Coordinates of C-alpha atoms in Angstrom, one line a residue:
Chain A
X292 CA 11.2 -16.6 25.4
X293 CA 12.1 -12.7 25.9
X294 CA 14.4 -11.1 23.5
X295 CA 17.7 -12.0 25.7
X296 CA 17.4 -15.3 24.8
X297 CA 16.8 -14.9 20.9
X298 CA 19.9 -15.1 18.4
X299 CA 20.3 -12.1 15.6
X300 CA 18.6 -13.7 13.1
X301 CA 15.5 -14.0 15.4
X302 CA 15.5 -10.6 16.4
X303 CA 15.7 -9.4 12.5
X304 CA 12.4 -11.3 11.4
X305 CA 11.0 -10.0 14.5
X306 CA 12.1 -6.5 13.5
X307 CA 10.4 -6.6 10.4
X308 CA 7.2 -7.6 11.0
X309 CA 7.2 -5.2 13.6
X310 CA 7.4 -2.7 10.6
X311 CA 5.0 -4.6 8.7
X312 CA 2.6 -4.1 11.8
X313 CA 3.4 0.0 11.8
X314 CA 2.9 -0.1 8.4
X315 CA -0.5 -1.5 8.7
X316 CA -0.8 1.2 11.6
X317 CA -0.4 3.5 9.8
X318 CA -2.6 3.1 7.2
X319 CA -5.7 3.1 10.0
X320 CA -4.2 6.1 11.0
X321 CA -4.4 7.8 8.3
X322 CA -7.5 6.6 7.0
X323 CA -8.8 8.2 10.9
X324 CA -7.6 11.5 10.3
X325 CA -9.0 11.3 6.9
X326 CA -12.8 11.1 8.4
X327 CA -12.1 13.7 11.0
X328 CA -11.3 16.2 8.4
X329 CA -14.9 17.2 7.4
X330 CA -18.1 18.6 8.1
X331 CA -20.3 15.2 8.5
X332 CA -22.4 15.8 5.0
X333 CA -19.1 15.4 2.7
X334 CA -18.8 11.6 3.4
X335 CA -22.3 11.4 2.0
X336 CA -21.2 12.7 -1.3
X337 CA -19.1 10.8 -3.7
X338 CA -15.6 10.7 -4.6
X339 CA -16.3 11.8 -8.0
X340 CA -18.8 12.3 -9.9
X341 CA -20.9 8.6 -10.4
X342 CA -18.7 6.9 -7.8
X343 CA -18.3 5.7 -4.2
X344 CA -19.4 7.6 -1.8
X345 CA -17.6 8.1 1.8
X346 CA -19.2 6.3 4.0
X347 CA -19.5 3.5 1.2
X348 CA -15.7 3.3 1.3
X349 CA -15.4 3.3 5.0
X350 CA -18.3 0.4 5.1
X351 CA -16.1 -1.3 2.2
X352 CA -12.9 -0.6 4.5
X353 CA -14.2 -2.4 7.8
X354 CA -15.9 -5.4 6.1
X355 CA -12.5 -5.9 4.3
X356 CA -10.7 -5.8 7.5
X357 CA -13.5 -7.4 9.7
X358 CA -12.9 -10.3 7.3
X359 CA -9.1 -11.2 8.6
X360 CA -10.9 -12.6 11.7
X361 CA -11.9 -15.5 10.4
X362 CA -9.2 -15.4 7.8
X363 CA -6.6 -15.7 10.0
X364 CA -8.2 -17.9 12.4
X365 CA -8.5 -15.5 15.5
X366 CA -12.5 -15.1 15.3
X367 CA -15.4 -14.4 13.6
X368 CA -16.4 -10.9 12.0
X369 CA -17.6 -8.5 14.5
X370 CA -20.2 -6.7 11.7
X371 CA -21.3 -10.0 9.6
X372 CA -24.1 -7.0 8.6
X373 CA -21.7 -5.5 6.4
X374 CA -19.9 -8.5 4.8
X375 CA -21.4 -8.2 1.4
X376 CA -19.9 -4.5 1.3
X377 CA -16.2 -6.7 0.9
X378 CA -16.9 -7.2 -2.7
X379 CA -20.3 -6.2 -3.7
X380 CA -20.5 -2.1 -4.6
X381 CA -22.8 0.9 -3.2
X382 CA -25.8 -0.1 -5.4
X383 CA -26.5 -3.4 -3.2
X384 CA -27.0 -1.1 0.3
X385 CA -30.6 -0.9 1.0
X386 CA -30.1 0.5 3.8
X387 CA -28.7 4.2 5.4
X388 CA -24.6 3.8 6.2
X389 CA -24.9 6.2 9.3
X390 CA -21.1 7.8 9.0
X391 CA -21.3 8.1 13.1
X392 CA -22.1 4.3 13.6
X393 CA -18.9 3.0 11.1
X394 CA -17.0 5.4 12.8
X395 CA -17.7 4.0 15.9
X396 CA -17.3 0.4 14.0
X397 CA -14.5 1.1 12.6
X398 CA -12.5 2.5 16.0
X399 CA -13.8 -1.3 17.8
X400 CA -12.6 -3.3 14.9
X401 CA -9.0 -1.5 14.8
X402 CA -9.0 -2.0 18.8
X403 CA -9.8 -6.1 18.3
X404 CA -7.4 -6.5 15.2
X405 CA -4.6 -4.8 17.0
X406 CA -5.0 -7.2 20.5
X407 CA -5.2 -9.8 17.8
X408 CA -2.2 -8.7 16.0
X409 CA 0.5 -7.9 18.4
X410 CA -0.1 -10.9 19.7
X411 CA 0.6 -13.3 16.8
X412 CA 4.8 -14.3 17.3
X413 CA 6.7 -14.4 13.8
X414 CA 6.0 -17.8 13.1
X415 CA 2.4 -17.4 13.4
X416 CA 2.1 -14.6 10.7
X417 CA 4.0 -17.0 8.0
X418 CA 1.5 -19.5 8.9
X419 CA -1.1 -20.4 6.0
X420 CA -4.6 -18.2 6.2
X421 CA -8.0 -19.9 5.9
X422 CA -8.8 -19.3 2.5
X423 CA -5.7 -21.3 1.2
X424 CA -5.8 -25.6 1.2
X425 CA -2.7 -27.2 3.0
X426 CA -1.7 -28.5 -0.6
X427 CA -1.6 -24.6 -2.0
X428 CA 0.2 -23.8 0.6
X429 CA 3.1 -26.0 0.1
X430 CA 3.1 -25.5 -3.6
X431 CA 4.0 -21.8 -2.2
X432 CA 4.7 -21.0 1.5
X433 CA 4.3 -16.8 0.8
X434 CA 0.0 -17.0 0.8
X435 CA 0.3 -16.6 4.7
X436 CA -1.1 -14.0 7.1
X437 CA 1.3 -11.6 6.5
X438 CA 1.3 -11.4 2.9
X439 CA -2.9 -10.7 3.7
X440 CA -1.4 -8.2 5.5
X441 CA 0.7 -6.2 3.6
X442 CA -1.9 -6.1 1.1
X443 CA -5.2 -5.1 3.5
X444 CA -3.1 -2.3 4.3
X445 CA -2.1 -1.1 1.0
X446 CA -5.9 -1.4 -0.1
X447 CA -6.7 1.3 2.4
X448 CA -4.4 3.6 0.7
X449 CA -5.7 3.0 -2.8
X450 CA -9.5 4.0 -1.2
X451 CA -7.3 6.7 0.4
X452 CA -5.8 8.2 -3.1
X453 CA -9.9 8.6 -3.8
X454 CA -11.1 9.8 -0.4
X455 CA -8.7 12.8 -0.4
X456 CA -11.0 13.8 -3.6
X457 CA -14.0 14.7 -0.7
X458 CA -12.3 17.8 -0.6
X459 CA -13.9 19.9 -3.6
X460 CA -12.1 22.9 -2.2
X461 CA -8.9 21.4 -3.3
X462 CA -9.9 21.2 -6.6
X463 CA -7.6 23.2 -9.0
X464 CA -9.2 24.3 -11.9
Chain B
X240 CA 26.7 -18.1 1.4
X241 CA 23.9 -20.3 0.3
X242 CA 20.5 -21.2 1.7
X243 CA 21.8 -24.4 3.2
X244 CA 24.4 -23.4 5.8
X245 CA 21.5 -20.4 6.7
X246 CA 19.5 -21.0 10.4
X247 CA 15.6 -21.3 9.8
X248 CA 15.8 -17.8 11.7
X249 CA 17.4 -16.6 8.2
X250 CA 15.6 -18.1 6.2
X251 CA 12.5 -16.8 7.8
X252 CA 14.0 -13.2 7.2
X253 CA 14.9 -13.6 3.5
X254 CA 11.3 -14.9 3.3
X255 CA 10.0 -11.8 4.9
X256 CA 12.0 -10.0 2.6
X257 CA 11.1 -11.5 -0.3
X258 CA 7.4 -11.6 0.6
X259 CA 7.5 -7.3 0.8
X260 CA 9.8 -7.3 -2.7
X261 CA 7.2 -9.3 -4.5
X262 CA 4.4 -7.0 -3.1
X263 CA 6.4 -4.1 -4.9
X264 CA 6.9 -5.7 -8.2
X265 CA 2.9 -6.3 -7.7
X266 CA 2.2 -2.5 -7.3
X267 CA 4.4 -2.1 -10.6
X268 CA 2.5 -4.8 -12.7
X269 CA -1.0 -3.4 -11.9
X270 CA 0.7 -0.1 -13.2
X271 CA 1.9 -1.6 -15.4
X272 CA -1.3 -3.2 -16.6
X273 CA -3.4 0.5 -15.6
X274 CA -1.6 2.0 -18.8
X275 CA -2.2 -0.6 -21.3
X276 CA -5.9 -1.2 -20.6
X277 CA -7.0 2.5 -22.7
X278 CA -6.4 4.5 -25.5
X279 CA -3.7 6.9 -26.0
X280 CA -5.5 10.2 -25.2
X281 CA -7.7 8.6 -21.9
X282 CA -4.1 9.5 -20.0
X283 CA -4.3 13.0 -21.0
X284 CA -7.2 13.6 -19.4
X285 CA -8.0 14.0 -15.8
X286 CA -8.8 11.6 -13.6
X287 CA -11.7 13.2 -11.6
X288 CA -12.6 17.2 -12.0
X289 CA -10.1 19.3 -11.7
X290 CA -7.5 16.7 -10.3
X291 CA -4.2 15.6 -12.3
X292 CA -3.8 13.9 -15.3
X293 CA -3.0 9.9 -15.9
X294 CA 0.3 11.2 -17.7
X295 CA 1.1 13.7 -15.0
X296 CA 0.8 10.7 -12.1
X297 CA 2.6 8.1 -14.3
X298 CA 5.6 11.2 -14.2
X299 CA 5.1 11.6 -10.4
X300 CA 5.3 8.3 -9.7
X301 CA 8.6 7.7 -12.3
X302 CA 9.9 10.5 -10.0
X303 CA 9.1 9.4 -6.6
X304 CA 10.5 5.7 -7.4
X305 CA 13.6 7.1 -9.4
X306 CA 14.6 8.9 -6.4
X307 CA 15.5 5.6 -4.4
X308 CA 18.2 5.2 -6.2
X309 CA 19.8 8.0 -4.6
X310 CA 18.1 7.4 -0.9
X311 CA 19.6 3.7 -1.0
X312 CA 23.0 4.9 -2.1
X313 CA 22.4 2.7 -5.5
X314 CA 23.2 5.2 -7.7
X315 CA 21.9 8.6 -9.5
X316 CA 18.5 9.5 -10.5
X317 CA 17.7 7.9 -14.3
X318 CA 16.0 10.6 -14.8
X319 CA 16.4 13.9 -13.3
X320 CA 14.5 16.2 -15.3
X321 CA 11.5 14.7 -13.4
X322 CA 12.5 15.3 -10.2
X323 CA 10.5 18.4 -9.2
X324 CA 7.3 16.0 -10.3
X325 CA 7.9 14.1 -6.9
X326 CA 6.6 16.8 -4.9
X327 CA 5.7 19.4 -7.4
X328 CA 1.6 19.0 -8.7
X329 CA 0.5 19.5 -12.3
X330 CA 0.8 22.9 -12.8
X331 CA 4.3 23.4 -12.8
X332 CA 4.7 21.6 -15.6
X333 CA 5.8 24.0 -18.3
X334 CA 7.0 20.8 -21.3
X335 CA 4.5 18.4 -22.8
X336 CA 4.6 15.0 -20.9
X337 CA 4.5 12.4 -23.6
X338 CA 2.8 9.2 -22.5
X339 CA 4.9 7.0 -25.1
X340 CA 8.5 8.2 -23.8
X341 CA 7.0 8.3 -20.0
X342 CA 6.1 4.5 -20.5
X343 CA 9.7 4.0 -21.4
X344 CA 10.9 5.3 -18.9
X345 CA 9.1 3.4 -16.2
X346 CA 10.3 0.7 -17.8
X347 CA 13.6 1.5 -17.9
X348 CA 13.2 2.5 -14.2
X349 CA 12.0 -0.3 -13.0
X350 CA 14.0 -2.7 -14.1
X351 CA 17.3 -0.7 -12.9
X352 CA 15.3 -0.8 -9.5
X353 CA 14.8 -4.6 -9.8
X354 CA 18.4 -5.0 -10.7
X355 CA 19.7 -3.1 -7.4
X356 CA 17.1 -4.3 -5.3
X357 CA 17.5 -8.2 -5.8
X358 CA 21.2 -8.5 -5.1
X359 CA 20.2 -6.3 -1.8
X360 CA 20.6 -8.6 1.4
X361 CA 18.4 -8.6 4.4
X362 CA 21.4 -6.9 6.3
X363 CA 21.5 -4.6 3.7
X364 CA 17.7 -3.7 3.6
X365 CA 18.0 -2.8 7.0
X366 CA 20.5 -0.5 6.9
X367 CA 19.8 3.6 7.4
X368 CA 18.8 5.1 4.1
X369 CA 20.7 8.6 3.2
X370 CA 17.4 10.8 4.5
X371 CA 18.0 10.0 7.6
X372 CA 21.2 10.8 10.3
X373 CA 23.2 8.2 12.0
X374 CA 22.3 10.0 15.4
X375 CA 18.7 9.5 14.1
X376 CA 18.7 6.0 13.1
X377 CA 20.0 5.0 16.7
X378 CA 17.4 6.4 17.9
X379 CA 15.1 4.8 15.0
X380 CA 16.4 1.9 13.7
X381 CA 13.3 1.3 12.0
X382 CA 13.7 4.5 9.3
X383 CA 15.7 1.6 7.0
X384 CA 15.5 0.8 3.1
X385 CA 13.0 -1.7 3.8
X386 CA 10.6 0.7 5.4
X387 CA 10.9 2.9 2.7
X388 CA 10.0 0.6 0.0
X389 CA 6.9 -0.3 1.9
X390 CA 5.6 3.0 1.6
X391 CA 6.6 3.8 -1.7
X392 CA 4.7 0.2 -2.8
X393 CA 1.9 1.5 -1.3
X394 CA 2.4 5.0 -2.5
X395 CA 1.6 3.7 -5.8
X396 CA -0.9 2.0 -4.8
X397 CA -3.0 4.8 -3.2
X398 CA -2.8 7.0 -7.1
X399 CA -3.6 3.6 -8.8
X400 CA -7.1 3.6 -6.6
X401 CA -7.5 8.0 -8.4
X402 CA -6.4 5.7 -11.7
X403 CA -9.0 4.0 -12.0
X404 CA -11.3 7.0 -12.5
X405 CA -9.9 7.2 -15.8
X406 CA -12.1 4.7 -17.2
X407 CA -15.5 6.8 -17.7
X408 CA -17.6 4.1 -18.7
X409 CA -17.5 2.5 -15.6
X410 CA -18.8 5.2 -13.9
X411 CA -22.5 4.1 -12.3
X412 CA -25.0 7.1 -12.0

């Protein structure tokens, strides 16, 4: 069905997530820009002082988003290496996050999620996600894809408010 | 008109709609519950090195959200002797910000914001906010309320991640 044949209505849900999608878009995008910004050696420093480093946060950020593959049903994580890195912090890597290797992750991953993504019609994005029952979702319709959505792409911006802190020139005294 | 003489195609736009409203009120609520968690005087301090205070940000972000009231044609600002915090940093602040009277008013705030924004229809949410032209919106029709509140959600979101910092005994070595 092309857009001809759809009433009002239809095109206004479509509409919107549209802007939910270039919201989530935006948030890559600026989370690119942010690791552009720098000599190579700042992402290897932290935040602030005792806390996440940079390429921590952008291992964090990928196996948080590699994880709405099989979340939403569309495939399984292309980095199962890093999965732990969802929800476990920096202390539990024993082993060296090479910033030029997530970059490099991290540029696939956006390149599979958004095939995945503009694909997915209305309909499917209000469709439950995998880690709620079919009785859950009844008892309330909202824990669908795009409500993962809406808030995967706000957690980038919340690692975002602390990246920008990489830049100890900035700092005002 | 009620929900039962709506198409599903409405429905599944007021659900949209609903879905990105509740994500705000979320952002507000963790907030919310960021400035109850310490003592008093853990706000006046910074939250990394040289970088603003919790006080200061609760001000910015009482400024940033007071000024949609005026960008959705919903009224004046609350509280206009804020304003200049929106884009202003720190250091032009020349008065004492007062945690207790800033709490209030992001209290006050947001429930004048809740108020305007639930009786807001889908129509409605789409409709050209006052930054941007008619001749632009034609060209843009995306540059809407709705967009706008996304971002400002997030917005909150992304100072709520430098927030955090506040809390120095969770800092790991």
């Amino acid at each position: 069905m092309d857009d001809l044949n759809k009433t009002p209505a239809q095109l206004q849900s479509i509409q919107i997530v549209g802007q939910i999608l270039n919201f989530w878009r935006a948030q890559n995008k600026s989370i690119d820009a942010l690791y552009t910004k720098h000599a190579e050696e700042v992402y290897y420093g932290e935040v602030s002082q005792g806390r996440n480093s940079g390429t921590y946060l952008l291992a964090h950020l990928i196996a948080t988003n590699d994880g709405l593959l099989p979340l939403f049903g569309l495939g399984e994580r292309l980095f199962p290496e890093l999965t732990l890195l969802q929800s476990e912090g920096e202390s539990i890597v024993d082993f060296k996050l090479e910033l030029t290797v997530l970059k490099e992750k991290w540029q696939r991953l956006n390149e599979v999620l958004e095939d995945a993504f503009s694909a997915l019609t209305v309909e499917e994005w209000l469709e439950k996600h995998n880690s709620v029952s079919e009785e859950d979702f009844k008892l309330d319709p909202t824990r669908n894809r795009l409500n993962v959505l809406l808030n995967r792409a706000s957690h980038q911006n919340y690692h975002r408010g602390q990246l920008i802190f990489l830049d100890k020139k900035a700092i005002v005294a």
